[in-house]
JSON list of C-alpha atoms and ligand atoms in Angstrom, two decimals:
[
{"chain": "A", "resi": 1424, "resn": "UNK", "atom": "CA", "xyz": [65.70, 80.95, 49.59]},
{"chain": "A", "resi": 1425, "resn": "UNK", "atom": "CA", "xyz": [66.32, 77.46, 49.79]},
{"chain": "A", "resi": 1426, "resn": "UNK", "atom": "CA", "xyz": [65.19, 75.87, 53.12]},
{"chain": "A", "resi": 1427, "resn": "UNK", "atom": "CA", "xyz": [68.93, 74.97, 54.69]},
{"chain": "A", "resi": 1428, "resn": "UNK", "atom": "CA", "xyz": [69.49, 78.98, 54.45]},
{"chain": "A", "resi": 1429, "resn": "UNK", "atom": "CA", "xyz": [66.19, 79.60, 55.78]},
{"chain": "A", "resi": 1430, "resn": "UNK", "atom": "CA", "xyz": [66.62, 77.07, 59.04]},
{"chain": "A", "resi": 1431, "resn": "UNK", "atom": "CA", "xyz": [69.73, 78.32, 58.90]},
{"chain": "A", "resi": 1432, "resn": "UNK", "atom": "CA", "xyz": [69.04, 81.98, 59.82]},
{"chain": "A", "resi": 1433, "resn": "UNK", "atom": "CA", "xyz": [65.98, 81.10, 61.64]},
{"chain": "A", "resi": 1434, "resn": "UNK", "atom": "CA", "xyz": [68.58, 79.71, 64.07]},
{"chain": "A", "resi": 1435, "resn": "UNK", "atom": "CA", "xyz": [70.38, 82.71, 64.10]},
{"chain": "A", "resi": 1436, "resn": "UNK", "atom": "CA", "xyz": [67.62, 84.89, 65.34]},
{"chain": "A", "resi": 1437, "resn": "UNK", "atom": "CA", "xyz": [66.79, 82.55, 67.92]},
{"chain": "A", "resi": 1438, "resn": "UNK", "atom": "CA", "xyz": [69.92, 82.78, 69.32]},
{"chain": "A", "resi": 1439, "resn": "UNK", "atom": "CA", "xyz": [70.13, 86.79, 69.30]},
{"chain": "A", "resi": 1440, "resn": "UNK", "atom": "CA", "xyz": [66.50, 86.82, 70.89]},
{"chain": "A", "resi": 1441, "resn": "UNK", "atom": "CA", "xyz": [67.59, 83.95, 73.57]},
{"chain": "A", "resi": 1442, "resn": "UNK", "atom": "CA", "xyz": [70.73, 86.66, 74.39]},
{"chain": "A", "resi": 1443, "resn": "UNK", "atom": "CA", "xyz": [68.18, 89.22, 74.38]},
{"chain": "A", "resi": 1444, "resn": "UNK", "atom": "CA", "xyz": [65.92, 87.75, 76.95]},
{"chain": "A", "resi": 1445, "resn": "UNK", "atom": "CA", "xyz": [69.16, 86.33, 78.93]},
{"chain": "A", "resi": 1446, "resn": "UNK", "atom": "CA", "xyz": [70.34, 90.32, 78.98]},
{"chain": "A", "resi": 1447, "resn": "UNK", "atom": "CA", "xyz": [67.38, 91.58, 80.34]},
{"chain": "A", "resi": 1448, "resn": "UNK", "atom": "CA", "xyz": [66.55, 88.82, 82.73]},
{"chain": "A", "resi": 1449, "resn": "UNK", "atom": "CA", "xyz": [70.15, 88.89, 84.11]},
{"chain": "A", "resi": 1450, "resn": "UNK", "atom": "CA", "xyz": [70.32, 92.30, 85.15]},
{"chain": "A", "resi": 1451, "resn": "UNK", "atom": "CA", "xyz": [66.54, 92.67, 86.88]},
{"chain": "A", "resi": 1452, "resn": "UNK", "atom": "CA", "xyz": [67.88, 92.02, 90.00]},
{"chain": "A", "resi": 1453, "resn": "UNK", "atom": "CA", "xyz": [70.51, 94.41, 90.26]},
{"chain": "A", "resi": 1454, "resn": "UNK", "atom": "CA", "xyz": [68.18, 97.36, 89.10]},
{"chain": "A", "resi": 1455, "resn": "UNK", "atom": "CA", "xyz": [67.66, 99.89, 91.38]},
{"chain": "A", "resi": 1456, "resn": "UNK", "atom": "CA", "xyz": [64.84, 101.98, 89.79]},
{"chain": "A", "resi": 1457, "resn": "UNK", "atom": "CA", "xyz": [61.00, 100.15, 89.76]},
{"chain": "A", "resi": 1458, "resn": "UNK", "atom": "CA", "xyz": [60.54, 101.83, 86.40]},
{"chain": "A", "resi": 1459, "resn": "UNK", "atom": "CA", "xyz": [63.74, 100.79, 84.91]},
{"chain": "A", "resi": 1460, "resn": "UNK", "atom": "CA", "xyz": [63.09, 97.12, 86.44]},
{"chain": "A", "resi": 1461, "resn": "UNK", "atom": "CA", "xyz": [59.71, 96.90, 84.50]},
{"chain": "A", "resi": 1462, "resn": "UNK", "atom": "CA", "xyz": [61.41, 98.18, 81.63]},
{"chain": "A", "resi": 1463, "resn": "UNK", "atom": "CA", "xyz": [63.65, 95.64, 81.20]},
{"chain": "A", "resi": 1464, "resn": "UNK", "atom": "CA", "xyz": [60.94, 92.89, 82.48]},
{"chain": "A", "resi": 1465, "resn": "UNK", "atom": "CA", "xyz": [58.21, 94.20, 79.56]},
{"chain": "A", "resi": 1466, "resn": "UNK", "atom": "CA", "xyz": [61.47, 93.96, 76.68]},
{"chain": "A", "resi": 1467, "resn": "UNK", "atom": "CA", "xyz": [62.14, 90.71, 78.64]},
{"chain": "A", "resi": 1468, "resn": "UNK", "atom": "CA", "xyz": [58.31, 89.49, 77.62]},
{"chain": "A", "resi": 1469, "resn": "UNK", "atom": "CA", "xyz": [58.57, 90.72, 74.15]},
{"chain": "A", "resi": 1470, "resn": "UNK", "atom": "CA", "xyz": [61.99, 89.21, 73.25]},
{"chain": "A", "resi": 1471, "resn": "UNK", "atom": "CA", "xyz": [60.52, 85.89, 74.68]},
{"chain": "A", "resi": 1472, "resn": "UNK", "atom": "CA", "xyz": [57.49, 86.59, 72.69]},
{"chain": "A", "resi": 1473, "resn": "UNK", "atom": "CA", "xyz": [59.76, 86.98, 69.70]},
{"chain": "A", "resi": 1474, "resn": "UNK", "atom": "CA", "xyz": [61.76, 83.41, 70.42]},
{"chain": "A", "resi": 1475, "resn": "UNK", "atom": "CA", "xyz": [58.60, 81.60, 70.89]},
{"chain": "A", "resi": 1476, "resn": "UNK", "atom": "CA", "xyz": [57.88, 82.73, 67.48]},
{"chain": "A", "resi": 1477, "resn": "UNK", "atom": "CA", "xyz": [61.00, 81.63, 65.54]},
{"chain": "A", "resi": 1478, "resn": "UNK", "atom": "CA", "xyz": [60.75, 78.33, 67.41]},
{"chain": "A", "resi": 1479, "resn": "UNK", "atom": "CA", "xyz": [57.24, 77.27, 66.20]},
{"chain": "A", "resi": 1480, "resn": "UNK", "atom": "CA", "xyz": [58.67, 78.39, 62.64]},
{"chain": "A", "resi": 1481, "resn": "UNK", "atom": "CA", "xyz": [61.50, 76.02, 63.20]},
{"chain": "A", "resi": 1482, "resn": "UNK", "atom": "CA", "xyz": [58.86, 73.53, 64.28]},
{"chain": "A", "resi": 1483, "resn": "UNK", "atom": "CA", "xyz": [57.03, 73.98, 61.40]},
{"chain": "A", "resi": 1484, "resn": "UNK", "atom": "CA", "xyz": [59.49, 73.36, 59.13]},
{"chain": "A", "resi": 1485, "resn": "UNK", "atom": "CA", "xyz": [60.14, 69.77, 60.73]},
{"chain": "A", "resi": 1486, "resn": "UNK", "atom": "CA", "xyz": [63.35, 70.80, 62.62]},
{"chain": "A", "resi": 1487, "resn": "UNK", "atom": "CA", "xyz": [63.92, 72.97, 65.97]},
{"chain": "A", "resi": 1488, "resn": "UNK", "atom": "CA", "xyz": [65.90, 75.59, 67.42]},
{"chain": "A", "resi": 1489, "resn": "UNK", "atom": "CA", "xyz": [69.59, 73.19, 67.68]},
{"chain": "A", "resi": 1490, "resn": "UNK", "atom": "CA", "xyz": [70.99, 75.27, 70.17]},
{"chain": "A", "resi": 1491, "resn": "UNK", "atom": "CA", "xyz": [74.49, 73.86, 71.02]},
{"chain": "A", "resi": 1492, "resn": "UNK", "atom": "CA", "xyz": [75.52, 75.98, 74.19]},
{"chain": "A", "resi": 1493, "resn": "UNK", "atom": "CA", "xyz": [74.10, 78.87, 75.94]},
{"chain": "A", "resi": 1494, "resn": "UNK", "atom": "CA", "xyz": [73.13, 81.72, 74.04]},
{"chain": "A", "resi": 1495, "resn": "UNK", "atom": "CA", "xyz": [75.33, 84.39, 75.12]},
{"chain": "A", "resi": 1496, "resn": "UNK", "atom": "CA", "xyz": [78.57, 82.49, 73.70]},
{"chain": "A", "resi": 1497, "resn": "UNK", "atom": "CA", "xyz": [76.83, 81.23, 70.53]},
{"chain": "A", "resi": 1498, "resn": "UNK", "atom": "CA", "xyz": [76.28, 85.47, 70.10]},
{"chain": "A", "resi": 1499, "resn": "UNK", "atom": "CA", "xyz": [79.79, 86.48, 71.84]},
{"chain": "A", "resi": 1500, "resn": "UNK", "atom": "CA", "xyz": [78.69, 88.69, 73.82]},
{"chain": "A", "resi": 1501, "resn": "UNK", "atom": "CA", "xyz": [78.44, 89.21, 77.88]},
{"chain": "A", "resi": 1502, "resn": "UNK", "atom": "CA", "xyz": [75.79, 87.95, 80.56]},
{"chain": "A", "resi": 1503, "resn": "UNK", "atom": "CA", "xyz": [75.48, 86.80, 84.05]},
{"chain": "A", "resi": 1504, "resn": "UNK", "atom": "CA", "xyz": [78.58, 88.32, 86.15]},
{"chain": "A", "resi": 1505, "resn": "UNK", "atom": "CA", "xyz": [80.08, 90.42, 83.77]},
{"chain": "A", "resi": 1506, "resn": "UNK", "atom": "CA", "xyz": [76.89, 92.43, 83.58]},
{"chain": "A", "resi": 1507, "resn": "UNK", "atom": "CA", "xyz": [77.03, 93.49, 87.20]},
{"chain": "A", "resi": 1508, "resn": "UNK", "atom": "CA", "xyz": [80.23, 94.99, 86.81]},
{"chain": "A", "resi": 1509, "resn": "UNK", "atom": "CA", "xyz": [78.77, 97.09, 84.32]},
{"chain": "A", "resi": 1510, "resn": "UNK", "atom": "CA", "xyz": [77.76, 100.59, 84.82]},
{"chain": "A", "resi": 1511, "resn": "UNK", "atom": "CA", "xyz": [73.85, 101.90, 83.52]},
{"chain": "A", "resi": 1512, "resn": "UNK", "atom": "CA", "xyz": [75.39, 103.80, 80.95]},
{"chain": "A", "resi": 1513, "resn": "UNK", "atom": "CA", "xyz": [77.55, 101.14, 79.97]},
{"chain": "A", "resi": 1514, "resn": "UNK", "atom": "CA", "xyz": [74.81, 98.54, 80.52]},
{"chain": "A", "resi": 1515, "resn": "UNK", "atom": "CA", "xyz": [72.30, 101.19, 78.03]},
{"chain": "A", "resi": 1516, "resn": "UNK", "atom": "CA", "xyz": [75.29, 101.24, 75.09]},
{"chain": "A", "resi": 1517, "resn": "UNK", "atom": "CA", "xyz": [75.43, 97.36, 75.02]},
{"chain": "A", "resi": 1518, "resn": "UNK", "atom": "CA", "xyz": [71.50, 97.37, 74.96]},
{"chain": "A", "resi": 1519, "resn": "UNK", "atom": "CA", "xyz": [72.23, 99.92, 71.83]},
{"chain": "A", "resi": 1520, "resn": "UNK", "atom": "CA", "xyz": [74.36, 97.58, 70.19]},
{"chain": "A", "resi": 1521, "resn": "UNK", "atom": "CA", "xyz": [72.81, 94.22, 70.81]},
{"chain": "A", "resi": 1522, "resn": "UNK", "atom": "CA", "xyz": [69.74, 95.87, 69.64]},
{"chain": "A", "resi": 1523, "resn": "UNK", "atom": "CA", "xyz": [71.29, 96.77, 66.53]},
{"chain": "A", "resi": 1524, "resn": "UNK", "atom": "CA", "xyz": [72.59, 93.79, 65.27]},
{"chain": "A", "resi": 1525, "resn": "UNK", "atom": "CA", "xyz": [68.76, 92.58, 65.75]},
{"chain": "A", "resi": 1526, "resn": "UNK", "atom": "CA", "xyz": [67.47, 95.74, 63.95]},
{"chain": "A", "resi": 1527, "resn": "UNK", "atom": "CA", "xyz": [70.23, 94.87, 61.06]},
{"chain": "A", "resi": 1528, "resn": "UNK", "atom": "CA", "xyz": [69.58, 90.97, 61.04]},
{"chain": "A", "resi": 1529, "resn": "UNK", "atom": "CA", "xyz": [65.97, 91.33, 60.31]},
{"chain": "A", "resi": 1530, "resn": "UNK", "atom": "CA", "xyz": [66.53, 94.14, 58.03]},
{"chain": "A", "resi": 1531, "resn": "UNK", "atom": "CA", "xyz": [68.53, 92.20, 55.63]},
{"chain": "A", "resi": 1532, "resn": "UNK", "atom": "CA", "xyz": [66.36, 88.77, 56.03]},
{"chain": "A", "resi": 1533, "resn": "UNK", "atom": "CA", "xyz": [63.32, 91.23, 55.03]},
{"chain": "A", "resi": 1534, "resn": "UNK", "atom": "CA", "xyz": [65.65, 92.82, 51.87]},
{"chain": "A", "resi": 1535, "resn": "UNK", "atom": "CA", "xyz": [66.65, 89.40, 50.85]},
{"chain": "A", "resi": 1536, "resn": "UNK", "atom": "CA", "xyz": [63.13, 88.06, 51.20]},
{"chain": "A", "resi": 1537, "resn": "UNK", "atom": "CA", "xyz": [61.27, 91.02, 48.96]},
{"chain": "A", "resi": 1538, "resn": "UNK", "atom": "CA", "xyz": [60.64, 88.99, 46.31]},
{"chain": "A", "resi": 1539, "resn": "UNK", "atom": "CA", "xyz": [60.00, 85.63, 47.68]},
{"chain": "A", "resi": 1540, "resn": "UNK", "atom": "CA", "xyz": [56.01, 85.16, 47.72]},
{"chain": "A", "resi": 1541, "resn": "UNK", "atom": "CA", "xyz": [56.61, 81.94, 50.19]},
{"chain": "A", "resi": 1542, "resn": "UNK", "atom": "CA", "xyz": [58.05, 84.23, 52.48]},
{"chain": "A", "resi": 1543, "resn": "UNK", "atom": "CA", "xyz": [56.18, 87.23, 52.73]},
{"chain": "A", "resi": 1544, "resn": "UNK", "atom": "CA", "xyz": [54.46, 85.95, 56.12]},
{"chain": "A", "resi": 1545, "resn": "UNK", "atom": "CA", "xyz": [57.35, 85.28, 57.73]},
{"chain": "A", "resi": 1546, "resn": "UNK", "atom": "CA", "xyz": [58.00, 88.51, 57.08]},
{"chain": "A", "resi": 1547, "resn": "UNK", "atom": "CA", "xyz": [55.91, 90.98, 58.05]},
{"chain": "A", "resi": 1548, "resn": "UNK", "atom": "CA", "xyz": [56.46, 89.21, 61.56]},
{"chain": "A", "resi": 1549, "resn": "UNK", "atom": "CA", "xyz": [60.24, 89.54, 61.36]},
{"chain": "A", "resi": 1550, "resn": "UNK", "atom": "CA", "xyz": [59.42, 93.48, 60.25]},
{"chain": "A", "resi": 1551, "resn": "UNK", "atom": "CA", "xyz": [57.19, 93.48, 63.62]},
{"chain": "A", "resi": 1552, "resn": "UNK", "atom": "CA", "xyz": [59.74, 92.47, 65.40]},
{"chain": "A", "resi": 1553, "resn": "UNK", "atom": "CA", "xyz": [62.44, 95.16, 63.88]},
{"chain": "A", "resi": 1554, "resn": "UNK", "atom": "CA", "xyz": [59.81, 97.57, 64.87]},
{"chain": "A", "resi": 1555, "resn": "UNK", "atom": "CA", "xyz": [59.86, 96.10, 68.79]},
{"chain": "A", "resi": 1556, "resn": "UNK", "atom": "CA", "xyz": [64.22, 96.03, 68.28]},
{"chain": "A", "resi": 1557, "resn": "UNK", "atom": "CA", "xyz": [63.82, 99.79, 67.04]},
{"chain": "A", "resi": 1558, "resn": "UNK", "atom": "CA", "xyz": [61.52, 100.53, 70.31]},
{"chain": "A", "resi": 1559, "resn": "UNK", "atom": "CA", "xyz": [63.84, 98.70, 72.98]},
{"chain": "A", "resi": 1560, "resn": "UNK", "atom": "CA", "xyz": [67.05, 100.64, 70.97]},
{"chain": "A", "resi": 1561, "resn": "UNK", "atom": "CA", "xyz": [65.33, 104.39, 71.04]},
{"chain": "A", "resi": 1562, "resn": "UNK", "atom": "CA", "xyz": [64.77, 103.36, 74.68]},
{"chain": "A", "resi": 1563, "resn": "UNK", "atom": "CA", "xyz": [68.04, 102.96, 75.80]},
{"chain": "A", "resi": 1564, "resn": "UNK", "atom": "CA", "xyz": [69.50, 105.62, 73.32]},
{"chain": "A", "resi": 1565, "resn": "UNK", "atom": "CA", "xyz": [67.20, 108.26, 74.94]},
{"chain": "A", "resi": 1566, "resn": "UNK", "atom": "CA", "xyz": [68.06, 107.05, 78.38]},
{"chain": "A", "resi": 1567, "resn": "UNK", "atom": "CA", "xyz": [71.67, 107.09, 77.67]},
{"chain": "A", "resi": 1568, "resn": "UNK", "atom": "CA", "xyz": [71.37, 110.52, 76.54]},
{"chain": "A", "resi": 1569, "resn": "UNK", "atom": "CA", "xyz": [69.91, 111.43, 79.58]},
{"chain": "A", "resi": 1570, "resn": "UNK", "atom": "CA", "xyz": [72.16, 110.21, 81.56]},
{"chain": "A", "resi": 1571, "resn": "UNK", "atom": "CA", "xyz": [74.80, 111.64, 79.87]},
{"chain": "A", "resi": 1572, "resn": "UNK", "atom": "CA", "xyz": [72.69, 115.15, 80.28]},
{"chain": "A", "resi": 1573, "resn": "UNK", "atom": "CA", "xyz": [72.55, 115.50, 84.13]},
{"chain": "A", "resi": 1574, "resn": "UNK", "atom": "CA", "xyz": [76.24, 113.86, 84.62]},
{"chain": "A", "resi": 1575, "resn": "UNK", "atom": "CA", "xyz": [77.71, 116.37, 82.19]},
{"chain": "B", "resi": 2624, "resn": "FE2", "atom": "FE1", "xyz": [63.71, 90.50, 69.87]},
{"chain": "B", "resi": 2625, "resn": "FE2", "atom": "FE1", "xyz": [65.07, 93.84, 71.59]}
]
């Protein structure tokens, strides 16, 4: 992988883990539940633990993150207002699906980077982080399906 590519998608996960943090942070407020609230706070720490990470790559490399807008439109998806219109299930089945395009991004970076020696760092920390995606996902899957359980 050539390094354009490399910065390239290294920009891309830092905007899907900026719209991560944003999602969580953005609804702790209007969470009822103390244990739901410190859910979302503790994926809030790891997503930010996660960004911190892709911008010291970045850094690394001699460039940075070159975020041109907030990161909610750069990933077209919702934040902020829209969010509080949302119901918990509905709020759970976006965390499902924002989670899996960050479970399939770093899947395919970790495919594509197999046999690249220069890369194999990089990504056992990206497969680290599909393992935290995978948690946060099961989370809100399970909750979802509880939910769905006692409203039936
Ligand atoms: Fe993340
Ligand atoms: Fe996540």
């Amino acid at each position: 992988m050539d390094d354009d590519t490399l910065v390239k998608r290294l920009r891309r996960f830092y905007v899907l883990e900026a719209y991560q943090v944003d999602l969580y942070k953005s609804q702790l407020t209007s969470l009822e539940d103390p244990h739901i609230q410190h859910v979302f706070e503790r994926f809030m720490v790891r997503e930010q633990e996660h960004m911190d990470y892709l911008e010291q790559q970045l850094k690394e490399m001699g460039t940075g993150v070159g975020i041109a807008g907030p990161p909610f439109k750069l990933a077209g998806m919702v934040t902020g207002k829209a969010l509080d219109l949302l119901s918990l299930k509905d709020r759970y089945k976006l965390g499902i699906a924002v989670e899996q395009k960050a479970i399939q991004m770093y899947h395919e970076f970790i495919e594509t980077a197999r046999n690249d020696p220069r890369l194999s760092d990089l990504s056992k920390y990206l497969a680290y982080f599909m393992v935290d995606e995978e948690t946060h996902q099961f989370w809100f899957k399970e909750h979802l399906s509880r939910l769905e359980d006692t409203r039936a």
